[in-house]
Amino acid sequence: MTESNELQPVALKEWAVSVKALAEGEQIIVMRKGGIVEETRDFQLISPSFYLMPAYEHQKKHLLKPGYDEQLDETLKGWTPEMETITLEAYAEVAEDIEITDQETLNKLRDFHIWTDGFAEERLKWKKTKPLHLLIMRVYKLDEPLKLPMQPAYNGCKSWVKLEGNAELRPASMKPVVDDDKFQSELEQIKAALA
């Protein structure tokens, strides 16, 4: 983690439908390999805590399990590429960063996320020499959504963006989307599945 990242709040960009699932406690994981325009060409966890920034452009219904394709439609209501502001409603702290390098391990996670097996497999196979990062996260809902002016730096297929405007390093007022017991139970189930 660089000094500038320690001083400036950052956000992880993820499909809006995935951010919705995280913010509603439907899953506690994301799988990352990095964005197409990633500076380092692979995913790096630059901060152990961050805002979750919904990304809309590359969401695909056929890569979501049944039921979540309708939720994708919900995320697109009112969205246009020309929007002048972006709203952040969730914050996350990473509990585990687990590297996955094989299909067998990835298959053990199918009950813990909203994506199809095909999507998970595509993420694993893309940039074959790099591991897939499984981030297990404690997610929080902001008491007041954070509205920021849209910046050119927020666009593009990348994992991380440095936030400008009135974003705090760590929101002062937020609540966990699942209670301690549920989070611990889900964390243990995921780790047991991978063992």
PDB file of N, CA and C in Angstrom, residues 11-30 32 50-56 59 64 68 71-72 75 86-92 114-115 123 137 139-142 159 177:
ATOM      1  N   ALA A  11     -11.921   3.338  -3.756  1.00  0.00           N
ATOM      2  CA  ALA A  11     -13.089   2.489  -3.975  1.00  0.00           C
ATOM      3  C   ALA A  11     -12.701   1.345  -4.898  1.00  0.00           C
ATOM      4  N   LEU A  12     -13.275   0.191  -4.632  1.00  0.00           N
ATOM      5  CA  LEU A  12     -13.153  -0.969  -5.510  1.00  0.00           C
ATOM      6  C   LEU A  12     -14.346  -0.947  -6.448  1.00  0.00           C
ATOM      7  N   LYS A  13     -14.076  -0.969  -7.755  1.00  0.00           N
ATOM      8  CA  LYS A  13     -15.161  -1.007  -8.731  1.00  0.00           C
ATOM      9  C   LYS A  13     -15.603  -2.452  -8.926  1.00  0.00           C
ATOM     10  N   GLU A  14     -16.905  -2.655  -8.917  1.00  0.00           N
ATOM     11  CA  GLU A  14     -17.480  -3.993  -9.080  1.00  0.00           C
ATOM     12  C   GLU A  14     -18.837  -3.818  -9.748  1.00  0.00           C
ATOM     13  N   TRP A  15     -19.277  -4.839 -10.479  1.00  0.00           N
ATOM     14  CA  TRP A  15     -20.593  -4.765 -11.108  1.00  0.00           C
ATOM     15  C   TRP A  15     -21.617  -4.240 -10.113  1.00  0.00           C
ATOM     16  N   ALA A  16     -22.493  -3.358 -10.557  1.00  0.00           N
ATOM     17  CA  ALA A  16     -23.517  -2.789  -9.684  1.00  0.00           C
ATOM     18  C   ALA A  16     -24.386  -3.878  -9.055  1.00  0.00           C
ATOM     19  N   VAL A  17     -24.692  -4.930  -9.808  1.00  0.00           N
ATOM     20  CA  VAL A  17     -25.511  -6.020  -9.277  1.00  0.00           C
ATOM     21  C   VAL A  17     -24.766  -6.772  -8.172  1.00  0.00           C
ATOM     22  N   SER A  18     -23.447  -6.856  -8.272  1.00  0.00           N
ATOM     23  CA  SER A  18     -22.645  -7.482  -7.218  1.00  0.00           C
ATOM     24  C   SER A  18     -22.586  -6.601  -5.985  1.00  0.00           C
ATOM     25  N   VAL A  19     -22.435  -5.290  -6.185  1.00  0.00           N
ATOM     26  CA  VAL A  19     -22.430  -4.358  -5.056  1.00  0.00           C
ATOM     27  C   VAL A  19     -23.767  -4.430  -4.331  1.00  0.00           C
ATOM     28  N   LYS A  20     -24.846  -4.535  -5.094  1.00  0.00           N
ATOM     29  CA  LYS A  20     -26.181  -4.664  -4.493  1.00  0.00           C
ATOM     30  C   LYS A  20     -26.257  -5.930  -3.640  1.00  0.00           C
ATOM     31  N   ALA A  21     -25.773  -7.058  -4.160  1.00  0.00           N
ATOM     32  CA  ALA A  21     -25.793  -8.324  -3.411  1.00  0.00           C
ATOM     33  C   ALA A  21     -24.951  -8.219  -2.137  1.00  0.00           C
ATOM     34  N   LEU A  22     -23.813  -7.564  -2.235  1.00  0.00           N
ATOM     35  CA  LEU A  22     -22.956  -7.369  -1.062  1.00  0.00           C
ATOM     36  C   LEU A  22     -23.642  -6.477  -0.029  1.00  0.00           C
ATOM     37  N   ALA A  23     -24.229  -5.387  -0.500  1.00  0.00           N
ATOM     38  CA  ALA A  23     -24.853  -4.414   0.402  1.00  0.00           C
ATOM     39  C   ALA A  23     -26.124  -4.951   1.043  1.00  0.00           C
ATOM     40  N   GLU A  24     -26.698  -5.998   0.457  1.00  0.00           N
ATOM     41  CA  GLU A  24     -27.905  -6.607   1.020  1.00  0.00           C
ATOM     42  C   GLU A  24     -27.588  -7.893   1.781  1.00  0.00           C
ATOM     43  N   GLY A  25     -26.302  -8.205   1.919  1.00  0.00           N
ATOM     44  CA  GLY A  25     -25.899  -9.370   2.690  1.00  0.00           C
ATOM     45  C   GLY A  25     -26.128 -10.698   1.992  1.00  0.00           C
ATOM     46  N   GLU A  26     -26.306 -10.673   0.664  1.00  0.00           N
ATOM     47  CA  GLU A  26     -26.543 -11.909  -0.082  1.00  0.00           C
ATOM     48  C   GLU A  26     -25.254 -12.669  -0.369  1.00  0.00           C
ATOM     49  N   GLN A  27     -24.140 -11.998  -0.299  1.00  0.00           N
ATOM     50  CA  GLN A  27     -22.837 -12.643  -0.427  1.00  0.00           C
ATOM     51  C   GLN A  27     -21.815 -11.791   0.293  1.00  0.00           C
ATOM     52  N   ILE A  28     -20.670 -12.402   0.620  1.00  0.00           N
ATOM     53  CA  ILE A  28     -19.614 -11.649   1.310  1.00  0.00           C
ATOM     54  C   ILE A  28     -18.294 -11.741   0.540  1.00  0.00           C
ATOM     55  N   ILE A  29     -18.370 -12.167  -0.732  1.00  0.00           N
ATOM     56  CA  ILE A  29     -17.144 -12.335  -1.514  1.00  0.00           C
ATOM     57  C   ILE A  29     -17.212 -11.611  -2.851  1.00  0.00           C
ATOM     58  N   VAL A  30     -16.026 -11.283  -3.363  1.00  0.00           N
ATOM     59  CA  VAL A  30     -15.841 -10.931  -4.765  1.00  0.00           C
ATOM     60  C   VAL A  30     -14.611 -11.683  -5.253  1.00  0.00           C
ATOM     61  N   ARG A  32     -11.491 -11.314  -8.020  1.00  0.00           N
ATOM     62  CA  ARG A  32     -10.835 -10.299  -8.839  1.00  0.00           C
ATOM     63  C   ARG A  32      -9.557 -10.815  -9.486  1.00  0.00           C
ATOM     64  N   PHE A  50     -12.273  -0.099   1.965  1.00  0.00           N
ATOM     65  CA  PHE A  50     -12.563   0.734   0.801  1.00  0.00           C
ATOM     66  C   PHE A  50     -14.066   0.845   0.601  1.00  0.00           C
ATOM     67  N   TYR A  51     -14.449   1.845  -0.165  1.00  0.00           N
ATOM     68  CA  TYR A  51     -15.825   1.975  -0.617  1.00  0.00           C
ATOM     69  C   TYR A  51     -16.051   0.980  -1.753  1.00  0.00           C
ATOM     70  N   LEU A  52     -17.299   0.633  -1.980  1.00  0.00           N
ATOM     71  CA  LEU A  52     -17.664  -0.199  -3.125  1.00  0.00           C
ATOM     72  C   LEU A  52     -18.333   0.701  -4.157  1.00  0.00           C
ATOM     73  N   MET A  53     -17.729   0.790  -5.347  1.00  0.00           N
ATOM     74  CA  MET A  53     -18.243   1.654  -6.403  1.00  0.00           C
ATOM     75  C   MET A  53     -18.941   0.798  -7.453  1.00  0.00           C
ATOM     76  N   PRO A  54     -20.241   1.018  -7.663  1.00  0.00           N
ATOM     77  CA  PRO A  54     -20.941   0.230  -8.678  1.00  0.00           C
ATOM     78  C   PRO A  54     -20.489   0.591 -10.089  1.00  0.00           C
ATOM     79  N   ALA A  55     -20.256  -0.438 -10.891  1.00  0.00           N
ATOM     80  CA  ALA A  55     -19.904  -0.270 -12.303  1.00  0.00           C
ATOM     81  C   ALA A  55     -21.050  -0.862 -13.127  1.00  0.00           C
ATOM     82  N   TYR A  56     -21.442  -0.173 -14.170  1.00  0.00           N
ATOM     83  CA  TYR A  56     -22.641  -0.542 -14.913  1.00  0.00           C
ATOM     84  C   TYR A  56     -22.362  -1.079 -16.315  1.00  0.00           C
ATOM     85  N   GLN A  59     -21.894  -5.257 -17.206  1.00  0.00           N
ATOM     86  CA  GLN A  59     -22.720  -6.282 -16.587  1.00  0.00           C
ATOM     87  C   GLN A  59     -23.412  -7.112 -17.681  1.00  0.00           C
ATOM     88  N   LEU A  64     -25.101 -14.309 -14.708  1.00  0.00           N
ATOM     89  CA  LEU A  64     -25.663 -14.299 -13.354  1.00  0.00           C
ATOM     90  C   LEU A  64     -26.594 -15.492 -13.160  1.00  0.00           C
ATOM     91  N   TYR A  68     -30.948 -13.202 -10.301  1.00  0.00           N
ATOM     92  CA  TYR A  68     -30.085 -12.019 -10.198  1.00  0.00           C
ATOM     93  C   TYR A  68     -30.074 -11.201 -11.487  1.00  0.00           C
ATOM     94  N   GLN A  71     -32.319  -8.457 -10.864  1.00  0.00           N
ATOM     95  CA  GLN A  71     -31.692  -7.446 -10.005  1.00  0.00           C
ATOM     96  C   GLN A  71     -30.754  -6.561 -10.812  1.00  0.00           C
ATOM     97  N   LEU A  72     -30.142  -7.135 -11.856  1.00  0.00           N
ATOM     98  CA  LEU A  72     -29.308  -6.316 -12.738  1.00  0.00           C
ATOM     99  C   LEU A  72     -30.155  -5.204 -13.353  1.00  0.00           C
ATOM    100  N   THR A  75     -30.578  -2.333 -11.034  1.00  0.00           N
ATOM    101  CA  THR A  75     -29.412  -1.451 -10.878  1.00  0.00           C
ATOM    102  C   THR A  75     -29.310  -0.437 -12.015  1.00  0.00           C
ATOM    103  N   ILE A  86     -22.029  10.086  -8.905  1.00  0.00           N
ATOM    104  CA  ILE A  86     -22.080   8.663  -8.604  1.00  0.00           C
ATOM    105  C   ILE A  86     -22.364   8.524  -7.111  1.00  0.00           C
ATOM    106  N   THR A  87     -23.201   7.547  -6.780  1.00  0.00           N
ATOM    107  CA  THR A  87     -23.607   7.349  -5.386  1.00  0.00           C
ATOM    108  C   THR A  87     -22.984   6.066  -4.855  1.00  0.00           C
ATOM    109  N   LEU A  88     -22.301   6.186  -3.725  1.00  0.00           N
ATOM    110  CA  LEU A  88     -21.704   5.034  -3.046  1.00  0.00           C
ATOM    111  C   LEU A  88     -22.516   4.775  -1.781  1.00  0.00           C
ATOM    112  N   GLU A  89     -22.937   3.534  -1.602  1.00  0.00           N
ATOM    113  CA  GLU A  89     -23.787   3.194  -0.467  1.00  0.00           C
ATOM    114  C   GLU A  89     -23.165   2.169   0.459  1.00  0.00           C
ATOM    115  N   ALA A  90     -21.999   1.621   0.068  1.00  0.00           N
ATOM    116  CA  ALA A  90     -21.417   0.533   0.863  1.00  0.00           C
ATOM    117  C   ALA A  90     -19.910   0.715   1.029  1.00  0.00           C
ATOM    118  N   TYR A  91     -19.419   0.145   2.109  1.00  0.00           N
ATOM    119  CA  TYR A  91     -18.006   0.182   2.478  1.00  0.00           C
ATOM    120  C   TYR A  91     -17.625  -1.244   2.874  1.00  0.00           C
ATOM    121  N   ALA A  92     -16.392  -1.636   2.639  1.00  0.00           N
ATOM    122  CA  ALA A  92     -15.981  -3.014   2.940  1.00  0.00           C
ATOM    123  C   ALA A  92     -14.615  -3.058   3.606  1.00  0.00           C
ATOM    124  N   ILE A 114     -23.257 -14.962  -6.641  1.00  0.00           N
ATOM    125  CA  ILE A 114     -24.387 -14.779  -7.547  1.00  0.00           C
ATOM    126  C   ILE A 114     -24.051 -15.105  -9.003  1.00  0.00           C
ATOM    127  N   TRP A 115     -22.801 -15.394  -9.313  1.00  0.00           N
ATOM    128  CA  TRP A 115     -22.389 -15.585 -10.703  1.00  0.00           C
ATOM    129  C   TRP A 115     -22.548 -17.035 -11.151  1.00  0.00           C
ATOM    130  N   ARG A 123     -13.293 -15.769 -15.241  1.00  0.00           N
ATOM    131  CA  ARG A 123     -12.416 -14.936 -14.400  1.00  0.00           C
ATOM    132  C   ARG A 123     -11.134 -15.678 -14.058  1.00  0.00           C
ATOM    133  N   MET A 137     -15.212 -10.333   2.537  1.00  0.00           N
ATOM    134  CA  MET A 137     -15.312  -8.967   3.054  1.00  0.00           C
ATOM    135  C   MET A 137     -16.436  -8.802   4.062  1.00  0.00           C
ATOM    136  N   VAL A 139     -18.998  -6.215   4.963  1.00  0.00           N
ATOM    137  CA  VAL A 139     -19.578  -5.095   4.228  1.00  0.00           C
ATOM    138  C   VAL A 139     -20.478  -4.285   5.156  1.00  0.00           C
ATOM    139  N   TYR A 140     -20.433  -2.981   4.963  1.00  0.00           N
ATOM    140  CA  TYR A 140     -21.213  -2.041   5.760  1.00  0.00           C
ATOM    141  C   TYR A 140     -22.055  -1.175   4.832  1.00  0.00           C
ATOM    142  N   LYS A 141     -23.251  -0.848   5.275  1.00  0.00           N
ATOM    143  CA  LYS A 141     -24.109   0.080   4.549  1.00  0.00           C
ATOM    144  C   LYS A 141     -23.934   1.459   5.181  1.00  0.00           C
ATOM    145  N   LEU A 142     -23.657   2.451   4.357  1.00  0.00           N
ATOM    146  CA  LEU A 142     -23.503   3.818   4.862  1.00  0.00           C
ATOM    147  C   LEU A 142     -24.847   4.342   5.346  1.00  0.00           C
ATOM    148  N   SER A 159      -9.800  -1.825 -11.357  1.00  0.00           N
ATOM    149  CA  SER A 159     -10.279  -2.265 -10.044  1.00  0.00           C
ATOM    150  C   SER A 159     -10.424  -1.113  -9.065  1.00  0.00           C
ATOM    151  N   VAL A 177     -23.891  -5.109   7.244  1.00  0.00           N
ATOM    152  CA  VAL A 177     -25.088  -5.628   6.571  1.00  0.00           C
ATOM    153  C   VAL A 177     -25.500  -6.989   7.118  1.00  0.00           C
TER     154      VAL A 177
END
